[in-house]
XYZ file of C-alpha atoms in Angstrom:
784
model
C -16.436 6.905 -20.350
C -16.407 10.710 -19.987
C -15.174 11.020 -23.550
C -18.039 8.858 -24.784
C -20.540 10.951 -22.855
C -19.078 14.074 -24.489
C -19.467 12.478 -27.912
C -23.081 11.581 -27.112
C -23.862 15.096 -25.888
C -22.374 16.631 -29.015
C -24.439 14.347 -31.224
C -27.646 15.222 -29.385
C -26.901 18.941 -29.779
C -26.432 18.456 -33.507
C -29.820 16.738 -33.828
C -31.651 19.449 -31.861
C -29.933 22.176 -33.877
C -30.941 20.639 -37.211
C -33.641 22.921 -38.733
C -36.580 21.510 -40.760
C -35.675 23.813 -43.682
C -32.394 21.965 -44.140
C -33.978 18.771 -45.390
C -30.960 17.860 -47.474
C -28.632 18.064 -44.508
C -27.647 14.542 -43.329
C -29.154 13.533 -40.007
C -26.748 12.201 -37.412
C -27.292 8.475 -36.873
C -27.320 7.818 -33.132
C -27.115 4.103 -33.878
C -23.432 4.647 -34.470
C -23.261 4.546 -30.670
C -24.198 0.875 -30.910
C -20.524 0.221 -31.616
C -19.691 1.415 -28.127
C -20.095 -1.408 -25.647
C -17.812 -3.334 -23.321
C -18.048 -6.896 -21.991
C -16.573 -8.127 -18.709
C -16.591 -11.476 -16.884
C -15.783 -12.383 -13.297
C -12.545 -14.251 -12.653
C -14.156 -17.191 -10.869
C -17.604 -18.811 -11.063
C -18.913 -21.828 -9.175
C -21.295 -24.160 -11.050
C -24.025 -24.164 -8.387
C -24.539 -20.386 -8.666
C -25.799 -18.248 -11.531
C -23.102 -16.985 -13.892
C -23.384 -13.443 -15.202
C -21.301 -11.155 -17.378
C -21.223 -7.378 -17.200
C -22.246 -5.470 -20.324
C -21.616 -1.705 -20.402
C -23.608 0.024 -23.131
C -24.462 3.492 -24.466
C -27.581 2.550 -26.412
C -30.448 0.048 -26.234
C -29.708 -1.832 -29.442
C -29.951 -5.634 -28.982
C -26.769 -7.607 -28.366
C -26.425 -11.157 -29.710
C -24.704 -13.594 -27.336
C -23.100 -16.916 -28.260
C -21.436 -19.266 -25.751
C -18.793 -21.906 -26.595
C -17.078 -24.493 -24.376
C -13.312 -24.404 -24.879
C -10.091 -25.909 -23.641
C -8.240 -23.760 -21.054
C -5.194 -23.663 -23.338
C -7.300 -21.799 -25.928
C -7.912 -18.759 -23.733
C -5.569 -18.742 -20.719
C -2.248 -16.954 -21.214
C 0.692 -17.989 -19.073
C 2.711 -15.279 -17.360
C 1.779 -11.937 -15.855
C 2.743 -9.947 -18.980
C 1.142 -12.128 -21.650
C -1.698 -10.623 -23.723
C -5.137 -12.184 -23.930
C -6.336 -13.318 -27.337
C -9.634 -14.025 -29.073
C -10.538 -17.490 -30.342
C -11.717 -18.401 -33.825
C -15.339 -19.512 -33.428
C -15.673 -20.889 -36.961
C -16.482 -24.573 -36.809
C -17.254 -24.490 -33.090
C -20.631 -25.643 -31.850
C -22.224 -23.213 -29.399
C -23.735 -24.418 -26.138
C -26.081 -21.414 -25.957
C -27.395 -18.554 -28.105
C -29.619 -15.680 -27.026
C -30.247 -11.963 -27.481
C -30.239 -9.258 -24.839
C -31.710 -5.743 -25.125
C -30.191 -3.251 -22.656
C -32.553 -0.757 -21.009
C -31.929 2.930 -20.624
C -31.831 4.349 -24.168
C -28.913 6.545 -25.200
C -26.994 6.730 -21.939
C -24.341 4.777 -20.127
C -25.771 1.635 -18.555
C -23.993 -1.191 -16.744
C -25.988 -4.419 -17.114
C -25.699 -7.882 -15.575
C -26.527 -10.539 -18.158
C -27.137 -14.131 -17.035
C -25.407 -16.842 -19.058
C -27.511 -20.081 -19.245
C -24.895 -22.717 -18.377
C -26.815 -24.816 -15.859
C -24.332 -26.759 -13.711
C -21.670 -27.174 -16.393
C -18.009 -26.979 -15.350
C -14.977 -25.935 -17.366
C -13.923 -23.018 -19.534
C -16.330 -21.144 -21.787
C -16.040 -18.216 -24.177
C -18.903 -15.732 -24.405
C -19.064 -13.611 -27.559
C -21.238 -10.486 -27.759
C -22.027 -8.960 -31.162
C -23.682 -5.852 -32.483
C -23.442 -5.787 -36.236
C -19.774 -5.920 -37.216
C -18.507 -5.355 -33.665
C -17.661 -8.392 -31.563
C -16.115 -8.927 -28.138
C -15.186 -12.097 -26.262
C -14.635 -12.942 -22.596
C -13.775 -16.247 -20.994
C -15.615 -17.811 -18.064
C -14.132 -20.397 -15.718
C -16.867 -22.486 -14.070
C -14.997 -24.335 -11.343
C -15.462 -25.969 -7.978
C -11.767 -25.737 -7.045
C -9.629 -22.854 -5.850
C -5.943 -22.137 -5.280
C -4.019 -20.141 -2.689
C -0.477 -19.203 -3.740
C 2.154 -18.106 -1.205
C 5.379 -16.821 -2.773
C 8.535 -15.838 -0.924
C 12.067 -15.402 -2.285
C 12.887 -18.925 -1.103
C 9.723 -20.957 -1.700
C 6.432 -21.212 -3.568
C 3.531 -22.981 -1.842
C 0.191 -23.789 -3.505
C -2.853 -24.945 -1.572
C -5.896 -26.456 -3.315
C -9.409 -26.493 -1.842
C -12.909 -27.526 -2.879
C -14.983 -24.329 -3.141
C -18.118 -26.214 -2.149
C -17.093 -28.322 0.853
C -14.052 -26.245 1.791
C -11.935 -29.396 2.125
C -8.320 -29.635 1.008
C -7.882 -31.526 -2.269
C -5.272 -34.283 -2.070
C -3.538 -35.638 -5.189
C -4.772 -32.818 -7.393
C -2.829 -32.340 -10.611
C -0.990 -29.010 -10.925
C 0.884 -28.070 -14.094
C 3.596 -25.444 -13.691
C 4.976 -23.485 -16.628
C 8.760 -23.269 -16.258
C 11.005 -22.027 -19.052
C 8.167 -22.461 -21.594
C 7.554 -26.081 -20.644
C 5.078 -27.893 -18.375
C 6.165 -29.566 -15.157
C 3.384 -31.665 -13.602
C 3.127 -32.070 -9.829
C 0.412 -33.363 -7.460
C -0.766 -31.988 -4.131
C 0.029 -34.003 -1.007
C -2.436 -35.409 1.523
C -3.029 -31.860 2.845
C -3.707 -30.294 -0.548
C -0.265 -28.632 -0.699
C 2.420 -28.618 -3.385
C 5.772 -26.840 -2.948
C 8.404 -25.455 -5.301
C 11.760 -24.639 -3.682
C 14.342 -24.004 -6.388
C 15.151 -21.989 -9.485
C 14.120 -21.722 -12.260
C 10.805 -20.517 -10.829
C 7.466 -21.146 -12.538
C 5.508 -18.238 -14.039
C 2.117 -19.959 -14.151
C 0.199 -22.789 -12.470
C -2.877 -24.610 -13.844
C -4.672 -27.063 -11.543
C -7.301 -29.591 -12.652
C -9.853 -31.613 -10.686
C -12.193 -33.485 -13.002
C -13.782 -30.903 -15.304
C -12.856 -28.001 -13.039
C -9.769 -25.822 -13.383
C -8.017 -23.168 -11.328
C -5.007 -21.118 -12.347
C -2.764 -18.284 -11.253
C 0.038 -16.248 -12.801
C 3.043 -16.196 -10.496
C 5.035 -13.030 -9.880
C 8.837 -12.978 -9.857
C 10.286 -12.502 -6.368
C 13.404 -10.464 -5.670
C 16.188 -12.505 -4.017
C 17.239 -11.727 -0.474
C 20.160 -9.283 -0.317
C 23.484 -10.554 1.010
C 24.077 -7.294 2.897
C 21.617 -4.754 4.276
C 22.801 -1.224 5.070
C 20.733 1.408 6.886
C 21.567 5.050 7.466
C 19.851 7.872 9.398
C 20.691 11.535 10.016
C 20.433 13.895 12.980
C 18.116 16.129 10.906
C 16.474 15.813 7.489
C 17.433 19.436 6.762
C 20.911 20.967 7.053
C 22.195 24.456 6.251
C 25.100 25.034 3.884
C 28.261 25.516 5.941
C 27.014 23.337 8.792
C 27.620 19.633 9.447
C 25.364 16.617 9.063
C 25.714 13.795 11.607
C 24.861 10.294 10.427
C 24.401 6.929 12.131
C 23.951 3.582 10.455
C 24.310 -0.187 10.553
C 25.194 -3.073 8.265
C 23.927 -6.654 8.414
C 25.143 -9.658 6.439
C 23.088 -12.795 5.897
C 24.495 -16.049 7.246
C 21.986 -18.759 6.399
C 18.767 -17.817 8.143
C 20.262 -15.129 10.400
C 21.251 -11.510 9.762
C 24.523 -10.865 11.603
C 26.427 -7.691 12.421
C 28.762 -6.915 9.540
C 32.463 -6.191 9.820
C 34.631 -3.754 7.908
C 34.340 -0.104 6.940
C 31.456 2.050 5.715
C 32.061 4.569 2.943
C 29.625 7.478 3.323
C 28.984 9.915 0.476
C 26.654 12.884 0.052
C 25.655 13.630 -3.533
C 23.507 15.959 -5.582
C 23.051 14.150 -8.879
C 26.496 12.989 -9.958
C 28.390 15.513 -7.822
C 29.754 14.449 -4.424
C 30.013 17.309 -1.916
C 31.220 15.256 1.045
C 32.713 11.815 1.637
C 34.197 9.971 4.601
C 34.831 6.493 5.945
C 33.841 5.027 9.304
C 34.769 1.661 10.836
C 32.024 -0.757 11.880
C 32.040 -1.619 15.579
C 31.027 -4.899 17.234
C 27.347 -4.100 16.597
C 27.948 -3.465 12.895
C 27.219 0.203 13.594
C 28.963 3.282 12.258
C 28.743 7.026 12.866
C 30.247 10.003 11.081
C 30.000 13.747 10.546
C 29.773 15.198 7.037
C 30.815 18.874 6.641
C 28.558 20.678 4.165
C 30.389 23.213 1.958
C 29.304 26.807 2.465
C 28.665 27.150 -1.274
C 26.538 23.986 -1.541
C 23.521 24.442 -3.812
C 20.018 24.094 -2.422
C 18.329 20.780 -3.074
C 17.638 17.255 -1.932
C 20.864 15.302 -1.571
C 21.398 11.546 -1.430
C 23.332 10.310 1.596
C 24.745 6.884 0.685
C 26.575 4.299 2.795
C 28.368 1.335 1.194
C 29.514 -1.751 3.092
C 30.734 -5.002 1.511
C 28.806 -4.429 -1.709
C 25.589 -3.422 0.033
C 24.329 0.147 -0.248
C 21.885 2.027 1.961
C 20.562 5.487 1.289
C 18.731 8.431 2.796
C 18.006 11.967 1.670
C 18.795 15.310 3.263
C 17.743 18.747 2.124
C 20.394 21.465 2.042
C 19.348 25.080 2.645
C 21.632 27.371 0.649
C 23.060 30.860 1.218
C 23.347 33.390 -1.589
C 25.211 36.698 -1.754
C 25.864 36.714 1.970
C 22.154 36.188 2.732
C 20.966 33.267 4.816
C 17.400 32.368 5.727
C 15.676 30.300 8.392
C 12.091 29.259 9.051
C 10.305 27.365 11.809
C 6.892 26.883 13.352
C 6.192 29.367 16.138
C 3.382 27.724 18.110
C 3.642 28.020 21.876
C 3.593 24.274 22.511
C 1.365 22.122 20.322
C -0.399 23.992 17.505
C -4.163 24.472 17.862
C -5.935 22.862 14.860
C -8.724 25.460 15.177
C -6.381 28.455 14.993
C -4.029 29.853 12.373
C -0.508 28.447 12.586
C 2.251 31.036 13.137
C 5.521 30.611 11.222
C 8.674 32.590 12.013
C 10.904 33.660 9.118
C 14.488 34.810 9.775
C 16.900 36.563 7.415
C 20.506 37.609 8.063
C 19.671 41.046 6.688
C 16.721 43.192 7.733
C 14.151 44.373 5.228
C 14.534 41.289 3.014
C 11.770 40.382 0.587
C 11.076 36.664 1.076
C 8.901 34.409 -1.062
C 6.922 32.071 1.209
C 5.285 28.886 -0.109
C 3.262 26.532 2.076
C 2.080 23.135 0.806
C -0.562 21.359 2.885
C -1.191 17.641 3.104
C -4.423 16.850 5.032
C -2.770 13.922 6.800
C -0.489 13.320 9.787
C 1.585 10.133 9.679
C 3.161 8.519 12.744
C 6.174 6.296 12.030
C 5.244 6.058 8.358
C 6.541 7.711 5.190
C 4.289 7.584 2.095
C 5.811 6.376 -1.169
C 3.869 8.874 -3.274
C 2.180 12.232 -2.938
C -0.714 11.907 -0.469
C -4.254 12.616 -1.594
C -5.409 16.265 -1.630
C -1.924 17.735 -1.210
C -2.101 21.315 -2.469
C -0.437 24.703 -2.354
C -2.005 26.331 0.701
C -0.264 29.696 0.879
C 1.902 31.580 -1.631
C 2.926 35.158 -0.795
C 5.812 37.567 -0.342
C 6.863 38.797 3.107
C 9.324 41.516 4.116
C 11.343 40.925 7.275
C 11.680 43.740 9.815
C 14.868 45.587 10.703
C 15.969 42.649 12.865
C 15.410 40.217 10.009
C 12.252 38.701 11.533
C 8.707 38.154 10.247
C 5.731 36.209 11.578
C 3.201 34.818 9.104
C -0.014 33.011 10.070
C -0.959 29.974 7.985
C -4.775 29.941 7.664
C -6.249 26.928 9.419
C -8.478 24.544 7.415
C -12.143 23.884 8.150
C -12.355 20.321 6.813
C -11.727 18.653 10.203
C -8.603 16.872 8.930
C -5.134 16.997 10.425
C -2.455 18.947 8.578
C 1.162 18.532 7.620
C 2.561 21.784 6.229
C 5.694 21.918 4.106
C 7.090 25.442 4.434
C 9.647 26.897 2.016
C 11.172 30.399 1.937
C 13.414 31.803 -0.796
C 15.111 35.085 -1.534
C 17.716 35.732 -4.206
C 18.871 32.092 -4.245
C 18.982 31.679 -0.455
C 16.537 29.035 0.797
C 15.196 27.384 3.937
C 12.557 24.724 4.506
C 10.788 23.060 7.396
C 7.716 21.020 8.245
C 4.918 21.822 10.723
C 2.546 19.110 11.961
C -0.891 19.987 13.332
C -2.931 16.968 14.502
C -6.555 17.400 15.540
C -6.254 15.037 18.526
C -3.599 13.267 20.566
C -3.814 10.393 18.077
C -3.448 10.316 14.296
C -5.485 8.201 11.875
C -3.955 6.767 8.710
C -6.351 5.453 6.068
C -5.047 3.170 3.331
C -7.227 1.889 0.463
C -6.359 -1.185 -1.593
C -6.537 0.792 -4.841
C -7.191 4.446 -5.627
C -8.746 3.430 -8.963
C -10.910 0.348 -9.154
C -13.511 -1.439 -11.229
C -17.242 -0.831 -10.995
C -18.981 -3.643 -9.107
C -15.980 -4.665 -7.008
C -15.714 -4.158 -3.224
C -13.574 -1.330 -1.844
C -11.170 -2.640 0.787
C -9.308 -0.388 3.215
C -7.120 -0.434 6.321
C -7.126 1.986 9.258
C -4.136 2.578 11.550
C -4.328 4.749 14.683
C -1.276 5.763 16.749
C -0.481 8.201 19.520
C 1.192 11.244 17.984
C 3.638 11.706 20.851
C 4.719 8.162 21.658
C 3.811 6.295 18.480
C 1.975 3.722 20.609
C -0.949 2.068 18.778
C -4.440 2.819 20.022
C -6.023 -0.540 20.834
C -9.702 -1.364 21.291
C -11.104 1.974 20.108
C -14.044 2.251 17.712
C -13.454 3.625 14.229
C -16.259 5.104 12.143
C -15.718 4.632 8.412
C -17.764 6.353 5.720
C -18.004 6.106 1.938
C -19.452 9.254 0.371
C -20.605 9.695 -3.225
C -22.598 12.863 -3.825
C -25.476 12.862 -1.351
C -25.133 9.109 -0.747
C -23.293 7.902 2.386
C -22.455 4.374 3.541
C -21.183 3.907 7.090
C -19.746 1.125 9.235
C -17.957 0.811 12.581
C -14.749 -1.120 13.176
C -12.762 -2.032 16.283
C -9.001 -1.521 16.431
C -6.913 -4.576 17.341
C -3.906 -4.624 19.668
C -1.747 -3.125 16.893
C -4.112 -0.186 16.413
C -5.293 -1.609 13.095
C -8.679 -2.406 11.576
C -9.684 -3.728 8.162
C -12.938 -2.834 6.433
C -14.784 -3.219 3.131
C -17.499 -1.270 1.344
C -19.243 -3.682 -1.005
C -20.932 -1.278 -3.432
C -18.921 1.842 -4.312
C -20.638 3.853 -7.032
C -19.355 4.870 -10.428
C -17.280 8.050 -10.278
C -15.410 9.718 -7.420
C -15.899 8.277 -3.932
C -14.599 9.846 -0.715
C -13.507 7.448 2.047
C -13.233 8.764 5.618
C -12.161 7.139 8.893
C -12.466 8.828 12.293
C -11.884 7.977 15.929
C -12.628 9.905 19.124
C -9.799 10.042 21.656
C -9.476 12.322 24.662
C -12.625 14.184 23.687
C -11.243 15.164 20.264
C -11.841 13.624 16.844
C -8.994 12.443 14.637
C -9.859 11.774 11.010
C -8.221 10.828 7.731
C -9.630 10.730 4.224
C -8.760 9.673 0.701
C -10.369 9.376 -2.704
C -11.173 6.336 -4.834
C -12.188 6.605 -8.468
C -14.546 3.851 -9.647
C -14.415 3.311 -13.407
C -15.883 0.655 -15.721
C -12.613 -1.307 -15.745
C -9.363 -0.852 -13.844
C -6.271 -2.962 -13.359
C -7.156 -5.745 -10.909
C -5.277 -8.049 -8.599
C -6.243 -10.993 -6.426
C -4.006 -10.184 -3.479
C -6.432 -8.165 -1.343
C -7.100 -9.436 2.145
C -10.568 -9.918 3.618
C -11.855 -7.770 6.460
C -13.979 -10.723 7.645
C -11.102 -13.040 8.624
C -9.751 -12.663 12.157
C -6.415 -13.970 13.472
C -5.355 -13.979 17.122
C -1.921 -15.047 18.396
C -1.255 -16.257 21.931
C 1.660 -13.840 22.494
C 2.721 -10.364 21.475
C 6.396 -11.319 21.001
C 8.027 -14.722 20.413
C 11.513 -16.124 20.837
C 13.165 -18.382 18.282
C 12.051 -22.005 18.665
C 8.794 -21.189 20.459
C 5.394 -22.491 19.405
C 2.973 -20.006 17.841
C -0.621 -20.838 18.705
C -2.997 -19.385 16.165
C -6.743 -18.917 16.470
C -8.338 -17.927 13.158
C -11.999 -17.337 12.427
C -14.385 -16.576 9.570
C -18.101 -16.726 10.236
C -19.766 -19.204 7.886
C -16.511 -20.851 6.759
C -16.627 -24.535 5.812
C -14.164 -27.409 5.568
C -10.493 -26.787 6.286
C -8.461 -23.700 7.082
C -5.033 -23.081 5.554
C -2.854 -21.507 8.276
C 0.653 -20.316 7.397
C 3.764 -18.852 8.966
C 5.303 -16.866 6.127
C 8.964 -15.908 6.061
C 11.452 -14.710 3.492
C 12.944 -18.172 2.963
C 10.085 -20.583 3.613
C 6.381 -20.955 4.336
C 5.319 -23.271 7.172
C 1.730 -24.483 6.782
C -0.937 -26.345 8.719
C -4.262 -27.490 7.280
C -6.780 -27.843 10.089
C -10.544 -28.487 10.175
C -12.865 -25.612 11.012
C -15.580 -25.801 13.631
C -18.263 -23.110 13.693
C -16.039 -21.008 11.450
C -13.014 -21.246 13.780
C -9.704 -23.032 13.405
C -6.775 -23.559 15.784
C -3.247 -24.339 14.646
C 0.220 -24.494 16.162
C 3.324 -23.528 14.194
C 6.908 -23.206 15.350
C 8.988 -20.139 14.607
C 12.738 -20.391 14.139
C 15.538 -18.021 13.277
C 14.458 -16.318 10.082
C 15.508 -13.171 8.240
C 13.091 -10.635 6.852
C 9.382 -10.133 7.278
C 7.353 -12.668 9.282
C 3.555 -12.966 9.095
C 0.877 -15.442 10.121
C -1.849 -16.006 7.539
C -5.152 -17.870 7.378
C -7.353 -18.743 4.391
C -10.926 -20.090 4.526
C -13.584 -21.162 2.032
C -16.989 -19.494 2.300
C -19.827 -19.214 -0.237
C -17.725 -20.565 -3.085
C -14.836 -18.129 -2.527
C -11.527 -18.006 -0.667
C -11.057 -15.309 1.977
C -7.736 -14.691 3.697
C -5.728 -12.266 5.760
C -2.401 -12.121 7.581
C -0.949 -10.401 10.646
C 2.675 -9.572 11.531
C 4.566 -11.783 13.954
C 7.095 -10.114 16.269
C 10.183 -12.265 16.828
C 12.802 -11.301 19.418
C 15.868 -13.002 18.000
C 19.286 -12.109 16.594
C 19.107 -10.071 13.406
C 15.474 -9.075 13.926
C 13.843 -5.606 13.847
C 11.740 -4.170 16.677
C 10.002 -0.888 17.531
C 9.244 -0.639 21.246
C 8.019 1.900 23.815
C 10.478 3.623 26.112
C 10.183 4.721 29.741
C 12.106 7.365 31.655
C 13.232 6.911 35.251
C 12.338 10.486 36.230
C 8.666 11.352 36.543
C 9.415 15.092 36.291
C 11.891 16.312 33.688
C 13.766 19.390 34.887
C 16.069 21.550 32.734
C 19.648 20.296 32.657
C 18.906 17.201 34.758
C 20.214 13.742 33.989
C 18.024 10.656 33.964
C 17.954 7.207 32.400
C 15.672 5.462 29.963
C 14.719 1.834 29.425
C 13.533 0.164 26.227
C 10.469 -1.811 27.269
C 10.451 -5.542 26.551
C 14.105 -5.580 25.440
C 16.707 -7.803 27.042
C 19.931 -6.183 28.195
C 22.102 -7.057 25.198
C 25.392 -5.330 24.419
C 25.365 -2.961 21.487
C 25.617 0.600 20.239
C 22.910 3.076 21.156
C 22.122 6.508 19.739
C 20.115 8.972 21.855
C 18.869 12.180 20.274
C 16.738 14.976 21.727
C 15.428 17.354 19.087
C 13.188 20.374 18.808
C 10.311 19.417 16.572
C 9.186 16.044 15.246
C 11.822 14.401 13.006
C 10.867 13.317 9.515
C 12.391 11.595 6.504
C 15.971 10.437 7.016
C 15.925 11.652 10.644
C 13.083 9.310 11.615
C 14.615 6.512 13.721
C 11.367 4.523 13.990
C 11.563 3.443 10.342
C 15.145 2.131 10.532
C 14.352 -1.387 11.883
C 11.961 -2.032 8.979
C 14.961 -2.146 6.661
C 15.566 -5.666 8.006
C 11.998 -6.755 7.137
C 12.843 -7.841 3.584
C 11.338 -10.665 1.554
C 7.617 -10.133 2.170
C 5.658 -13.197 1.045
C 3.073 -12.472 -1.668
C -0.374 -14.087 -1.555
C -2.809 -14.700 -4.401
C -6.100 -16.576 -4.572
C -7.850 -17.819 -7.709
C -11.372 -17.385 -6.299
C -11.391 -14.166 -4.239
C -14.436 -13.047 -2.287
C -16.275 -10.290 -4.108
C -16.326 -10.030 -7.856
C -13.131 -9.214 -9.737
C -13.539 -8.627 -13.460
C -11.408 -9.250 -16.513
C -12.156 -7.342 -19.741
C -13.052 -8.355 -23.265
C -10.752 -9.032 -26.177
C -11.535 -7.760 -29.650
C -12.870 -10.506 -31.915
C -13.608 -8.328 -35.012
C -11.449 -5.232 -35.133
C -14.476 -3.102 -36.021
C -14.609 -1.059 -32.811
C -15.201 2.674 -33.041
C -12.280 4.773 -31.874
C -12.428 7.800 -29.562
C -9.438 10.114 -29.325
C -8.890 12.325 -26.291
C -6.488 15.211 -25.869
C -5.159 16.967 -22.779
C -3.452 20.349 -22.886
C -0.979 21.320 -20.209
C -0.246 25.022 -20.289
C 2.427 24.967 -17.577
C 4.643 22.425 -15.835
C 3.043 20.736 -12.824
C 3.481 22.414 -9.472
C 5.989 21.088 -6.976
C 3.780 19.746 -4.194
C 6.480 17.884 -2.276
C 6.139 18.306 1.478
C 9.357 19.732 2.902
C 11.036 17.770 5.677
C 11.280 19.105 9.218
C 14.288 21.266 10.074
C 14.723 19.808 13.549
C 17.537 20.947 15.787
C 19.261 18.125 17.643
C 19.953 19.728 21.023
C 21.449 16.461 22.265
C 23.192 13.711 20.256
C 24.951 10.785 21.906
C 26.497 7.654 20.328
C 27.858 5.174 22.872
C 28.352 1.504 23.574
C 25.641 -0.050 25.751
C 26.161 -2.985 28.133
C 22.448 -3.561 28.781
C 22.113 -1.159 31.720
C 19.608 1.724 31.693
C 20.639 4.293 29.086
C 21.738 7.724 30.418
C 19.962 10.815 29.075
C 21.057 14.432 29.482
C 18.010 16.717 29.376
C 18.069 20.128 27.627
C 18.790 23.211 29.707
C 15.784 25.093 28.303
C 12.168 24.367 29.088
C 9.996 23.226 26.243
C 8.609 20.333 24.229
C 11.093 17.947 22.590
C 11.213 14.604 20.783
C 13.364 11.869 22.343
C 14.552 9.259 19.813
C 16.571 6.095 20.459
C 18.161 3.688 17.987
C 19.952 0.624 19.369
C 22.005 -1.786 17.268
C 22.996 -4.883 19.225
C 26.034 -7.073 18.712
C 23.835 -10.024 17.747
C 22.264 -8.101 14.842
C 19.069 -6.681 16.316
C 17.951 -3.156 15.372
C 15.596 -1.546 17.901
C 13.944 1.876 17.794
C 11.893 3.892 20.262
C 10.680 7.469 20.459
C 8.479 9.710 22.579
C 7.611 13.350 23.045
C 8.915 14.813 26.311
C 8.268 18.096 28.108
C 11.049 19.721 30.107
C 9.570 22.006 32.775
């Protein structure tokens, strides 16, 4: 779009610059811009509502529309990677013809054009033409909708009437399997299941003249063995040692059991192994080892791999290198917690005085609790880049300028001198809690709702903040939309902005806790057409469970609600191997269902789908199961109310039965990150997440045109990069483990030896039980 605007601006300049004396000079024909237009149609349309297409134009020349009724096989492509195609309209009789003149003159304009189809049902193709340029989109006018639940072990389809909301029994569903059709019918509850390979790639359902379809995604099979590994610190110095702890689980039917055998642990940089050892697995399937790091190890991010019975688990650890007899160190120097309104002091250490050190600080305006992002967070940037000379004792203090944007900060600090390196991470929250904002997509289509999730946790304990009010804003230039949300028991809230504007939108979420404001922000780019999916949950659906934690074999009582919902609700218990379902009538937008949870590996969630206003809205919530082979993250409590230097106390993992196992207790200076973060270890067992798709999602989702003429004008864009991109990776925290204990646990309170020095520390616990559970807990502690 920006390229087209540039073309338009250039053409206008040429016209203005044309002098009357140059009568023979050709005049630029702005009508060439008539070739620039784009047609879009929504993925689902119900016959009792008006059907519109979206027409994006750059001029006001009339557009001729022709509408044809077609067979679904003419326009629908089976499989997620298949390309759409245009149809040959020769010999076809149109059901409608009309002309539309866009307003606005020579500028970008997004128009909604009504298609006169009355109450017809079925598939239609709309063709838009300007001269020799033609584009086609398909329209599905249907009164039926599908919900698809896919796990590695089962595919479940649910069919519902988009008008009454009722389940559709004995509805024909054609699956595409190995390039052939396999016809099935829904049962009395509107459900059809597929439980074996080969798996279908496409499903087309028909009810009278109405159709619904979905492309089905391939699901990764469940692993036979799961291996997890964690380190005492995410950063280690060359010449020192790296302590590792890990576990292995093997799948036996529906249960993950403690593995037996030996773990082979290797530390590699690329293809070069710098350390390797073996460690036996104990009764809990746990292993521990110490890897000596060579004194001449090169600086870099190393892979720490553990292999057990064909399964491999990995972590990363950064090695700080020495060079020419010079070693460096760096750490945050705040006296206690850093003040977000003051500059952040950083201490640099060198083994020789008077050393010139290159300091680089990268800032991410986010603080994450128990979460590691998969990609570079929004607005990460180089914050400070300068040279510092250490004093005669090899010390230097540098202040990192504090930001004024009101956001929390995670600083990645790196120092380098003559090949010697050191890194660390400094976290500066703005309140005792941290807000994490997650949007469904960072690039999305104009006219589609912007969905987002907010998570709020205590920075010290990781405990979710329940019941607090979150203020969410969507900012675009001087325009601001605002809404308030309430956090659930898991410290989570879901929201939606229905009308994000074209261009760059800033999304913010804030919460007030303890008199201070915690905030997070991210950016969403709204463009005429982006890649779409139909897997986004609805912020309007609410699910409440009768318990916080369940045991295997217990009943799960579900209360789900959607204001204005009609007909039946589709309530599911989704696991890695199967999907249990209950179809229950709604009353005043509420539905109650009872499902039974058994031993199951992997991720477990409870979902609910409703029909409202001709669309399907759904959401899901995690289900915590206390059973063998299951993951858990729990709070911890210490027996001593006052923690004195050098004292011994005990800790208890709250809500955990006294099962035998192996427990690791670590007390570290600084907040662990990366491979040293114990809280993320249990999630390695949560494999096999069930995927959900709906054919008629709430809010408009668009699919784009296909070329029916080949006469489209082409615009070429070029981007010059004068230098390689900057390294904006946030360094991990160089945390010192002042206490590290690996011992067998018989279920009694766990002993803890406190540090001999006063100060603020992070207490981390990882327990691996003999029956396969993996349990983590952590909390900040102050020794005084």
